[in-house]
CSV table of C-alpha atoms and ligand atoms in Angstrom, one decimal:
chain,number,residue,atom,x,y,z
J,5,MET,CA,0.0,0.0,0.0
J,6,SER,CA,1.8,3.1,-1.2
J,7,GLU,CA,-0.1,6.1,0.0
J,8,ALA,CA,2.5,8.8,-0.5
J,9,LYS,CA,3.1,11.1,-3.4
J,10,THR,CA,0.1,10.4,-5.4
J,11,GLU,CA,-1.9,13.1,-7.2
J,12,ALA,CA,-4.2,13.3,-10.1
J,13,LYS,CA,-2.2,14.2,-13.1
J,14,GLY,CA,-4.7,13.5,-15.8
J,15,SER,CA,-2.2,12.0,-18.3
J,16,GLY,CA,1.3,10.6,-18.7
J,17,ALA,CA,2.8,9.2,-15.5
J,18,LYS,CA,1.1,6.5,-13.5
J,19,THR,CA,-1.4,8.0,-11.1
J,20,GLU,CA,-3.3,6.4,-8.3
J,21,ALA,CA,-6.2,8.7,-8.7
J,22,ARG,CA,-9.5,6.9,-9.1
J,23,VAL,CA,-13.1,8.0,-9.6
J,24,TRP,CA,-16.3,6.3,-8.6
J,25,ARG,CA,-19.1,7.7,-10.8
J,26,ASN,CA,-22.8,7.2,-11.3
J,27,ALA,CA,-23.4,6.7,-7.5
J,28,ARG,CA,-25.8,7.9,-4.9
J,29,LEU,CA,-23.9,9.2,-1.9
J,30,ALA,CA,-25.0,9.3,1.7
J,31,THR,CA,-22.0,11.5,2.7
J,32,PHE,CA,-23.0,12.3,6.3
J,33,ASP,CA,-21.3,15.6,5.6
J,34,PRO,CA,-22.5,17.7,8.6
J,35,SER,CA,-22.8,20.8,6.5
J,36,LEU,CA,-25.5,19.1,4.5
J,37,ASP,CA,-29.0,18.2,5.7
J,38,GLY,CA,-29.9,14.7,7.0
J,39,MET,CA,-27.7,12.0,5.6
J,40,GLY,CA,-26.0,14.5,3.2
J,41,ILE,CA,-27.4,12.7,0.2
J,42,VAL,CA,-26.1,13.5,-3.2
J,43,GLU,CA,-28.0,11.9,-6.2
J,44,LYS,CA,-25.9,11.4,-9.3
J,45,GLY,CA,-22.7,11.6,-7.2
J,46,ALA,CA,-19.1,10.9,-7.7
J,47,ILE,CA,-16.1,10.3,-5.4
J,48,ALA,CA,-12.5,11.1,-6.5
J,49,VAL,CA,-9.7,9.5,-4.6
J,50,SER,CA,-6.0,10.4,-4.6
J,51,GLY,CA,-3.3,9.1,-2.3
J,52,GLY,CA,-5.8,7.0,-0.4
J,53,ARG,CA,-7.8,10.1,0.6
J,54,ILE,CA,-11.0,11.6,-0.7
J,55,ALA,CA,-10.2,14.5,-3.1
J,56,PHE,CA,-13.8,15.1,-4.1
J,57,ALA,CA,-17.2,13.9,-3.1
J,58,GLY,CA,-20.3,15.5,-4.5
J,59,PRO,CA,-22.4,15.9,-7.7
J,60,GLU,CA,-20.8,14.2,-10.7
J,61,ALA,CA,-21.4,17.4,-12.6
J,62,ASP,CA,-19.0,19.2,-10.3
J,63,LEU,CA,-16.1,16.7,-10.6
J,64,PRO,CA,-12.9,18.7,-11.1
J,65,SER,CA,-11.5,18.3,-14.6
J,66,ALA,CA,-8.2,17.1,-13.1
J,67,PHE,CA,-9.9,13.7,-12.6
J,68,SER,CA,-11.4,13.5,-16.1
J,69,ARG,CA,-8.8,10.9,-17.2
J,70,ALA,CA,-8.4,9.0,-13.9
J,71,GLU,CA,-9.3,5.4,-13.7
J,72,THR,CA,-13.1,5.2,-13.4
J,73,VAL,CA,-15.5,2.8,-11.6
J,74,ASP,CA,-19.1,2.9,-12.8
J,75,CYS,CA,-21.3,2.3,-9.8
J,76,ASP,CA,-24.4,1.6,-11.8
J,77,GLY,CA,-26.4,3.9,-9.5
J,78,ARG,CA,-25.5,2.1,-6.3
J,79,TRP,CA,-25.5,3.8,-2.9
J,80,ILE,CA,-22.2,4.6,-1.3
J,81,THR,CA,-21.8,5.3,2.5
J,82,PRO,CA,-18.7,6.0,4.5
J,83,GLY,CA,-17.0,2.7,5.7
J,84,LEU,CA,-18.7,1.5,8.9
J,85,VAL,CA,-17.0,2.1,12.2
J,86,ASP,CA,-17.6,-0.3,15.1
J,87,CYS,CA,-16.5,1.9,18.0
J,88,HIS,CA,-17.0,-0.5,21.0
J,89,THR,CA,-15.9,-4.1,20.9
J,90,HIS,CA,-14.3,-6.7,23.1
J,91,LEU,CA,-13.3,-8.7,20.0
J,92,VAL,CA,-10.1,-10.1,21.5
J,93,HIS,CA,-11.2,-12.9,23.8
J,94,ALA,CA,-10.7,-16.6,24.2
J,95,GLY,CA,-13.3,-19.3,24.0
J,96,ASN,CA,-17.0,-18.4,24.4
J,97,ARG,CA,-19.7,-18.7,27.0
J,98,ALA,CA,-22.3,-20.7,25.1
J,99,HIS,CA,-22.5,-23.2,28.0
J,100,GLU,CA,-23.5,-20.4,30.3
J,101,PHE,CA,-26.1,-19.4,27.8
J,102,GLU,CA,-27.5,-22.9,27.9
J,103,LEU,CA,-27.6,-22.8,31.7
J,104,ARG,CA,-29.4,-19.5,31.6
J,105,LEU,CA,-31.9,-20.9,29.2
J,106,ALA,CA,-32.5,-23.7,31.7
J,107,GLY,CA,-33.3,-21.2,34.4
J,108,ALA,CA,-29.9,-20.5,36.1
J,109,SER,CA,-29.3,-16.9,37.3
J,110,TYR,CA,-26.2,-14.9,36.6
J,111,GLU,CA,-25.3,-15.2,40.3
J,112,GLU,CA,-25.5,-19.0,40.2
J,113,ILE,CA,-23.4,-19.1,37.1
J,114,ALA,CA,-20.8,-16.7,38.6
J,115,ARG,CA,-20.6,-18.8,41.8
J,116,ALA,CA,-20.0,-21.9,39.6
J,117,GLY,CA,-16.9,-20.2,38.2
J,118,GLY,CA,-18.7,-18.7,35.2
J,119,GLY,CA,-19.3,-15.1,34.1
J,120,ILE,CA,-16.5,-12.7,33.2
J,121,VAL,CA,-14.0,-14.7,35.4
J,122,SER,CA,-14.3,-17.7,33.1
J,123,SER,CA,-13.3,-15.4,30.1
J,124,VAL,CA,-10.4,-14.2,32.2
J,125,LYS,CA,-9.2,-17.8,32.9
J,126,ALA,CA,-9.6,-18.6,29.2
J,127,LEU,CA,-7.6,-15.6,28.0
J,128,ARG,CA,-4.8,-16.1,30.5
J,129,ALA,CA,-4.5,-19.7,29.3
J,130,ALA,CA,-4.3,-18.6,25.6
J,131,SER,CA,-1.2,-17.5,23.8
J,132,GLU,CA,-1.0,-14.3,21.8
J,133,ASP,CA,-1.1,-16.4,18.7
J,134,ASP,CA,-4.2,-18.2,19.9
J,135,LEU,CA,-5.9,-14.8,20.6
J,136,VAL,CA,-5.1,-13.6,17.1
J,137,ARG,CA,-6.3,-16.8,15.5
J,138,GLU,CA,-9.6,-16.8,17.5
J,139,THR,CA,-10.3,-13.1,16.9
J,140,LEU,CA,-9.8,-13.1,13.1
J,141,PRO,CA,-13.1,-14.8,12.2
J,142,ARG,CA,-15.0,-12.3,14.3
J,143,LEU,CA,-13.2,-9.5,12.7
J,144,ASP,CA,-13.8,-11.0,9.3
J,145,ALA,CA,-17.5,-11.0,10.0
J,146,LEU,CA,-17.5,-7.3,10.7
J,147,ILE,CA,-15.3,-6.6,7.7
J,148,ALA,CA,-17.6,-8.5,5.4
J,149,GLU,CA,-20.4,-6.1,6.3
J,150,GLY,CA,-18.4,-3.0,5.4
J,151,VAL,CA,-16.6,-2.2,8.6
J,152,THR,CA,-13.3,-0.3,7.9
J,153,THR,CA,-12.5,0.9,11.4
J,154,VAL,CA,-12.9,-1.2,14.6
J,155,GLU,CA,-12.2,-0.5,18.3
J,156,ILE,CA,-10.9,-3.4,20.4
J,157,LYS,CA,-10.7,-3.3,24.2
J,158,SER,CA,-8.6,-5.4,26.6
J,159,GLY,CA,-10.2,-6.3,29.9
J,160,TYR,CA,-10.1,-10.1,30.1
J,161,GLY,CA,-6.5,-10.2,31.2
J,162,LEU,CA,-6.7,-8.2,34.4
J,163,ASP,CA,-3.0,-8.4,35.1
J,164,THR,CA,-0.1,-6.7,33.4
J,165,GLU,CA,1.1,-9.6,31.4
J,166,ASN,CA,-2.3,-10.6,30.1
J,167,GLU,CA,-3.6,-7.2,29.4
J,168,LEU,CA,-0.4,-6.5,27.4
J,169,LYS,CA,-0.9,-9.8,25.6
J,170,ALA,CA,-4.5,-9.0,24.6
J,171,LEU,CA,-3.5,-5.5,23.4
J,172,ARG,CA,-0.5,-6.8,21.4
J,173,ALA,CA,-2.9,-9.3,19.7
J,174,ALA,CA,-5.2,-6.5,18.8
J,175,ARG,CA,-2.4,-4.4,17.4
J,176,ARG,CA,-1.1,-7.5,15.4
J,177,ILE,CA,-4.5,-8.0,13.9
J,178,ALA,CA,-4.4,-4.6,12.4
J,179,GLY,CA,-1.5,-5.8,10.2
J,180,LEU,CA,-3.3,-9.0,9.1
J,181,ARG,CA,-6.4,-7.4,7.7
J,182,ASP,CA,-7.2,-4.3,5.7
J,183,VAL,CA,-8.9,-2.5,8.6
J,184,ALA,CA,-8.0,0.3,11.0
J,185,VAL,CA,-7.9,-0.9,14.6
J,186,ARG,CA,-8.0,1.4,17.7
J,187,THR,CA,-7.1,-0.2,20.9
J,188,THR,CA,-8.5,0.6,24.4
J,189,PHE,CA,-7.0,-0.4,27.7
J,190,LEU,CA,-9.9,-1.7,29.9
J,191,GLY,CA,-7.9,-2.9,33.0
J,192,ALA,CA,-10.7,-1.6,35.2
J,193,HIS,CA,-13.2,-4.1,33.8
J,194,ALA,CA,-13.6,-6.5,36.7
J,195,LEU,CA,-11.8,-7.5,39.8
J,196,PRO,CA,-9.6,-10.5,39.2
J,197,PRO,CA,-10.0,-13.4,41.6
J,198,GLU,CA,-6.5,-13.2,43.0
J,199,MET,CA,-7.2,-9.7,44.4
J,200,ASN,CA,-9.6,-11.4,47.0
J,201,GLY,CA,-12.1,-8.6,46.8
J,202,ASP,CA,-9.6,-5.8,47.3
J,203,LYS,CA,-10.8,-3.2,44.7
J,204,ALA,CA,-8.6,-0.4,46.1
J,205,ALA,CA,-5.5,-2.5,45.7
J,206,TYR,CA,-6.5,-3.5,42.2
J,207,ILE,CA,-7.1,0.1,41.1
J,208,ASP,CA,-3.7,1.0,42.6
J,209,LYS,CA,-2.2,-1.7,40.4
J,210,VAL,CA,-4.1,-0.6,37.3
J,211,VAL,CA,-2.9,3.0,37.8
J,212,GLY,CA,0.6,2.3,39.1
J,213,GLU,CA,1.7,-0.8,37.1
J,214,MET,CA,-0.6,-1.9,34.3
J,215,LEU,CA,-1.4,1.5,32.6
J,216,PRO,CA,2.2,2.6,32.7
J,217,ALA,CA,3.3,-0.7,31.1
J,218,VAL,CA,0.6,-0.3,28.4
J,219,ALA,CA,1.5,3.3,27.7
J,220,ALA,CA,5.2,2.5,27.6
J,221,GLU,CA,4.6,0.1,24.7
J,222,GLY,CA,2.2,2.5,23.0
J,223,LEU,CA,-0.4,-0.3,23.1
J,224,ALA,CA,-3.5,1.8,23.8
J,225,ASP,CA,-5.2,4.7,22.0
J,226,ALA,CA,-7.7,5.2,24.9
J,227,VAL,CA,-8.6,4.1,28.5
J,228,ASP,CA,-11.9,2.7,29.5
J,229,GLY,CA,-13.5,1.3,32.7
J,230,PHE,CA,-16.7,-0.4,33.9
J,231,CYS,CA,-18.4,1.9,36.4
J,232,GLU,CA,-21.0,-0.3,38.1
J,233,GLY,CA,-22.0,-1.8,41.4
J,234,ILE,CA,-20.6,-5.2,40.3
J,235,ALA,CA,-17.4,-3.5,39.0
J,236,PHE,CA,-15.8,-0.1,40.0
J,237,SER,CA,-17.2,3.0,41.8
J,238,PRO,CA,-17.1,6.5,40.3
J,239,GLU,CA,-14.3,7.4,42.8
J,240,GLU,CA,-12.2,4.4,41.6
J,241,MET,CA,-12.8,5.3,38.0
J,242,ALA,CA,-11.8,8.9,38.6
J,243,LYS,CA,-8.4,7.6,39.7
J,244,VAL,CA,-8.0,5.7,36.5
J,245,PHE,CA,-9.1,8.7,34.4
J,246,ASP,CA,-6.6,11.0,36.2
J,247,ALA,CA,-3.8,8.5,35.5
J,248,ALA,CA,-4.9,8.2,31.8
J,249,LYS,CA,-4.6,12.0,31.6
J,250,ARG,CA,-1.1,11.9,32.9
J,251,HIS,CA,-0.2,9.5,30.1
J,252,GLY,CA,-1.9,11.7,27.6
J,253,LEU,CA,-4.6,9.1,26.8
J,254,PRO,CA,-8.3,10.0,26.1
J,255,VAL,CA,-10.9,8.2,28.2
J,256,LYS,CA,-14.3,6.4,27.8
J,257,LEU,CA,-16.6,4.7,30.2
J,258,HIS,CA,-19.0,1.8,30.5
J,259,ALA,CA,-21.6,3.9,32.3
J,260,ASP,CA,-25.0,3.4,33.8
J,261,GLN,CA,-25.6,0.0,32.2
J,262,LEU,CA,-27.3,-1.8,35.1
J,263,SER,CA,-27.9,1.1,37.5
J,264,ASN,CA,-27.4,4.9,37.7
J,265,LEU,CA,-24.1,5.6,39.4
J,266,HIS,CA,-23.9,8.8,37.4
J,267,GLY,CA,-21.2,7.4,35.2
J,268,ALA,CA,-22.3,9.5,32.3
J,269,ALA,CA,-21.7,12.7,34.3
J,270,LEU,CA,-18.4,11.4,35.6
J,271,ALA,CA,-17.2,10.6,32.0
J,272,ALA,CA,-18.3,14.1,30.9
J,273,ALA,CA,-16.5,15.8,33.8
J,274,HIS,CA,-13.4,14.1,32.6
J,275,GLY,CA,-13.9,15.1,29.0
J,276,ALA,CA,-14.5,11.6,27.9
J,277,LEU,CA,-14.7,10.8,24.2
J,278,SER,CA,-17.7,8.6,24.9
J,279,ALA,CA,-19.9,7.1,27.6
J,280,ASP,CA,-21.3,3.8,26.6
J,281,HIS,CA,-24.5,1.7,27.4
J,282,LEU,CA,-26.3,4.4,29.3
J,283,GLU,CA,-29.6,2.5,30.0
J,284,TYR,CA,-29.9,4.2,33.4
J,285,THR,CA,-28.5,7.7,32.5
J,286,ASP,CA,-30.7,10.6,33.8
J,287,GLU,CA,-31.2,14.1,32.4
J,288,ALA,CA,-28.3,15.6,34.3
J,289,GLY,CA,-26.1,13.0,32.8
J,290,ALA,CA,-27.3,13.8,29.3
J,291,GLN,CA,-26.8,17.5,29.9
J,292,ALA,CA,-23.3,17.0,31.1
J,293,MET,CA,-22.5,14.9,28.1
J,294,ALA,CA,-23.9,17.5,25.7
J,295,LYS,CA,-21.8,20.2,27.3
J,296,ALA,CA,-18.6,18.1,27.2
J,297,GLY,CA,-19.2,16.8,23.7
J,298,THR,CA,-19.1,13.2,25.0
J,299,VAL,CA,-20.7,10.8,22.5
J,300,ALA,CA,-23.4,8.4,23.7
J,301,VAL,CA,-22.5,4.9,22.5
J,302,ILE,CA,-25.7,2.9,22.2
J,303,LEU,CA,-25.2,-0.9,22.6
J,304,PRO,CA,-28.5,-2.7,21.8
J,305,GLY,CA,-26.8,-6.1,21.6
J,306,ALA,CA,-26.1,-6.2,25.3
J,307,TYR,CA,-29.6,-4.8,26.1
J,308,TYR,CA,-31.1,-7.6,24.0
J,309,PHE,CA,-28.9,-10.5,25.2
J,310,ILE,CA,-29.3,-9.9,28.9
J,311,ARG,CA,-33.0,-9.1,28.4
J,312,GLU,CA,-32.7,-5.7,30.0
J,313,THR,CA,-36.0,-3.7,30.0
J,314,LYS,CA,-34.7,-0.2,30.8
J,315,LYS,CA,-33.9,1.5,27.5
J,316,PRO,CA,-31.3,4.2,27.1
J,317,PRO,CA,-32.8,7.7,27.1
J,318,VAL,CA,-32.5,8.3,23.3
J,319,GLU,CA,-35.1,11.1,23.5
J,320,LEU,CA,-33.1,12.9,26.2
J,321,PHE,CA,-30.0,12.6,24.1
J,322,ARG,CA,-31.8,14.1,21.1
J,323,ARG,CA,-33.3,16.9,23.1
J,324,HIS,CA,-29.9,18.0,24.6
J,325,GLY,CA,-28.0,17.5,21.4
J,326,VAL,CA,-25.8,14.5,22.5
J,327,ALA,CA,-24.2,12.8,19.6
J,328,MET,CA,-25.2,9.1,19.4
J,329,ALA,CA,-23.1,6.2,18.1
J,330,VAL,CA,-24.2,2.6,17.7
J,331,ALA,CA,-21.8,-0.3,18.2
J,332,THR,CA,-21.9,-4.1,18.6
J,333,ASP,CA,-20.2,-4.4,22.1
J,334,ALA,CA,-19.0,-7.8,20.7
J,335,ASN,CA,-18.1,-9.8,23.8
J,336,PRO,CA,-18.6,-13.4,25.0
J,337,GLY,CA,-20.7,-12.6,28.0
J,338,THR,CA,-23.4,-10.1,27.2
J,339,SER,CA,-23.2,-9.4,23.4
J,340,PRO,CA,-21.9,-12.2,21.2
J,341,LEU,CA,-22.7,-10.1,18.2
J,342,THR,CA,-20.5,-9.5,15.2
J,343,SER,CA,-23.0,-7.8,12.8
J,344,LEU,CA,-23.1,-4.1,12.8
J,345,LEU,CA,-26.0,-4.2,10.3
J,346,LEU,CA,-28.1,-6.3,12.7
J,347,THR,CA,-27.0,-3.9,15.5
J,348,MET,CA,-28.5,-1.0,13.6
J,349,ASN,CA,-31.8,-2.9,13.2
J,350,MET,CA,-31.8,-3.5,17.0
J,351,ALA,CA,-31.2,0.2,17.7
J,352,ALA,CA,-34.1,1.1,15.5
J,353,THR,CA,-36.5,-1.6,16.6
J,354,LEU,CA,-35.7,-1.7,20.3
J,355,PHE,CA,-34.9,2.0,21.0
J,356,GLY,CA,-36.7,3.9,18.3
J,357,MET,CA,-33.6,5.3,16.7
J,358,THR,CA,-34.2,6.6,13.1
J,359,VAL,CA,-32.5,5.3,10.0
J,360,GLU,CA,-30.4,8.5,9.9
J,361,GLU,CA,-29.4,8.1,13.5
J,362,CYS,CA,-28.5,4.5,13.1
J,363,LEU,CA,-26.4,5.2,10.0
J,364,ALA,CA,-24.7,8.3,11.4
J,365,GLY,CA,-24.2,6.3,14.6
J,366,THR,CA,-22.1,3.7,12.7
J,367,THR,CA,-20.2,6.2,10.6
J,368,ARG,CA,-19.7,9.8,11.6
J,369,GLU,CA,-20.6,9.6,15.3
J,370,ALA,CA,-18.8,6.3,15.8
J,371,ALA,CA,-15.7,8.0,14.4
J,372,ARG,CA,-16.3,10.9,16.8
J,373,ALA,CA,-16.5,8.4,19.7
J,374,LEU,CA,-13.0,7.3,18.8
J,375,GLY,CA,-11.6,10.7,18.3
J,376,LEU,CA,-11.2,10.0,14.6
J,377,VAL,CA,-13.9,12.2,13.1
J,378,ASP,CA,-11.3,14.3,11.2
J,379,GLU,CA,-10.0,11.2,9.5
J,380,VAL,CA,-12.9,8.9,8.8
J,381,GLY,CA,-16.7,8.6,9.2
J,382,THR,CA,-18.0,10.9,6.4
J,383,LEU,CA,-17.5,11.3,2.6
J,384,GLU,CA,-15.6,14.6,2.7
J,385,PRO,CA,-12.5,15.8,1.0
J,386,GLY,CA,-9.4,15.2,3.1
J,387,LYS,CA,-10.6,12.1,4.9
J,388,TRP,CA,-9.4,8.6,4.2
J,389,ALA,CA,-11.2,7.0,1.2
J,390,ASP,CA,-12.9,4.3,3.3
J,391,PHE,CA,-16.4,3.6,1.9
J,392,VAL,CA,-18.9,0.9,0.9
J,393,LEU,CA,-20.9,0.3,-2.2
J,394,TRP,CA,-24.2,-1.3,-1.4
J,395,ASP,CA,-26.8,-3.2,-3.5
J,396,ILE,CA,-29.8,-1.4,-2.0
J,397,GLY,CA,-32.5,0.9,-3.3
J,398,ARG,CA,-32.5,3.2,-0.3
J,399,PRO,CA,-30.4,3.7,2.9
J,400,ALA,CA,-33.2,2.4,5.1
J,401,GLU,CA,-32.6,-1.1,3.7
J,402,LEU,CA,-29.3,-1.2,5.7
J,403,VAL,CA,-31.3,-0.9,8.9
J,404,TYR,CA,-34.4,-2.8,7.9
J,405,ARG,CA,-33.1,-6.2,7.0
J,406,MET,CA,-32.0,-8.8,9.5
J,407,GLY,CA,-29.3,-11.3,8.6
J,408,PHE,CA,-28.7,-10.1,5.0
J,409,ASN,CA,-25.5,-8.6,3.7
J,410,PRO,CA,-25.9,-6.2,0.7
J,411,VAL,CA,-22.3,-5.2,0.5
J,412,HIS,CA,-21.3,-4.8,-3.2
J,413,ALA,CA,-17.7,-3.6,-2.6
J,414,ARG,CA,-15.7,-2.3,0.4
J,415,ILE,CA,-13.1,0.3,-0.4
J,416,ARG,CA,-10.4,1.1,2.1
J,417,ARG,CA,-7.8,3.8,1.6
J,418,GLY,CA,-9.0,4.0,-2.0
J,419,HIS,CA,-8.6,0.3,-2.9
E,518,DI6,N1,-20.3,-4.5,30.2
E,518,DI6,C1,-20.7,-5.6,29.5
E,518,DI6,O1,-21.8,-5.8,29.1
E,518,DI6,C2,-19.6,-6.5,29.3
E,518,DI6,N2,-18.5,-5.7,29.9
E,518,DI6,C3,-19.0,-4.6,30.4
E,518,DI6,O2,-18.3,-3.8,31.0
E,518,DI6,C4,-19.7,-7.8,29.9
E,518,DI6,C5,-18.5,-8.6,29.6
E,518,DI6,C6,-18.6,-10.1,29.9
E,518,DI6,O3,-19.6,-10.5,30.6
E,518,DI6,O4,-17.7,-10.8,29.5
E,519,FE,FE1,-18.5,-3.3,26.5
């Protein structure tokens, strides 16, 4: 992949400029209305970046002799962004699923050595190679549906060696597939069994040992935590956030998923890129997020899978102007989901999100939740040429169907 020194020359020397013509664009350009639709559109790409996206009639003449792809009137959207996953994990929890179907409670399963601790045991027993091998099919499922950027969290290692192993696996995966991977250190995900219930000591270890090791190797692009009764308190999370700041890393938070500990407000107070889940977030939390520009990441897969009944306050987010992203939360315990298209259907059907909100939520707003909105997430000049051609008649089809993949072509960095 040579991305340097390419420009449209029109004739003579080899040029990497390419043009996609005869397309209908959903640009998600925020300066346009709604989905930023351009009928009879074209995209010109040079050096892996979008040089032009707009009406074909306005295509600059510099591209008139560039290699051309006729899209036959197909729709083009930005490449999809899955901004919240726990894709790197070992094994699965299908057996627990069976136990639950047979009537067992989460507590009973946890007491029998199941739950998140079973995923920690499995990850610790796996090698970095094992993790890469197990993760690739899940990543491939996302890629097949047009995902071009994916976030991957650690959080099943819960000690220095194993968190590093998981993050190294996530970084390696980025070199094995044509996809951008953003990694997030989630050391404060759960209390590992060897800490014998001592949360304060574990947070000290996260802050004093694990995070510095992760930062020293440059293995994380952000820091996350699970703020919940069964995980860590707002005070404990604040310590992790302060440490992240010292290492120059942006923060995010699993907030208000099972109860309202005011995690959304905490995240906002720390200038978090996103607060995620948010089923129990109240109006003050939504207001704080709006003020801080913290994105609400909506995760319908977990809501569905654990049969939660409290919905995230989508209407409050709309009213206060909180940006909403939509993501899979792909994880073995509460969201074994690797379809971002199905996730959009769930966000619409379960939470009443509109087609536009769902699609903006897996493109522009998901990019914003990763701090990447200047690089990807819309079809605008200057951004990476990551986009998808779809065999659909209207954008709503991407949200409406369940278990059908209408990808015609997935373009990343112009190829
Ligand atoms: N919230 C969740 O839904 C997952 N993690 C989190 O912080 C659960 C992860 C698991 O059960 O393995
Ligand atoms: Fe999660």
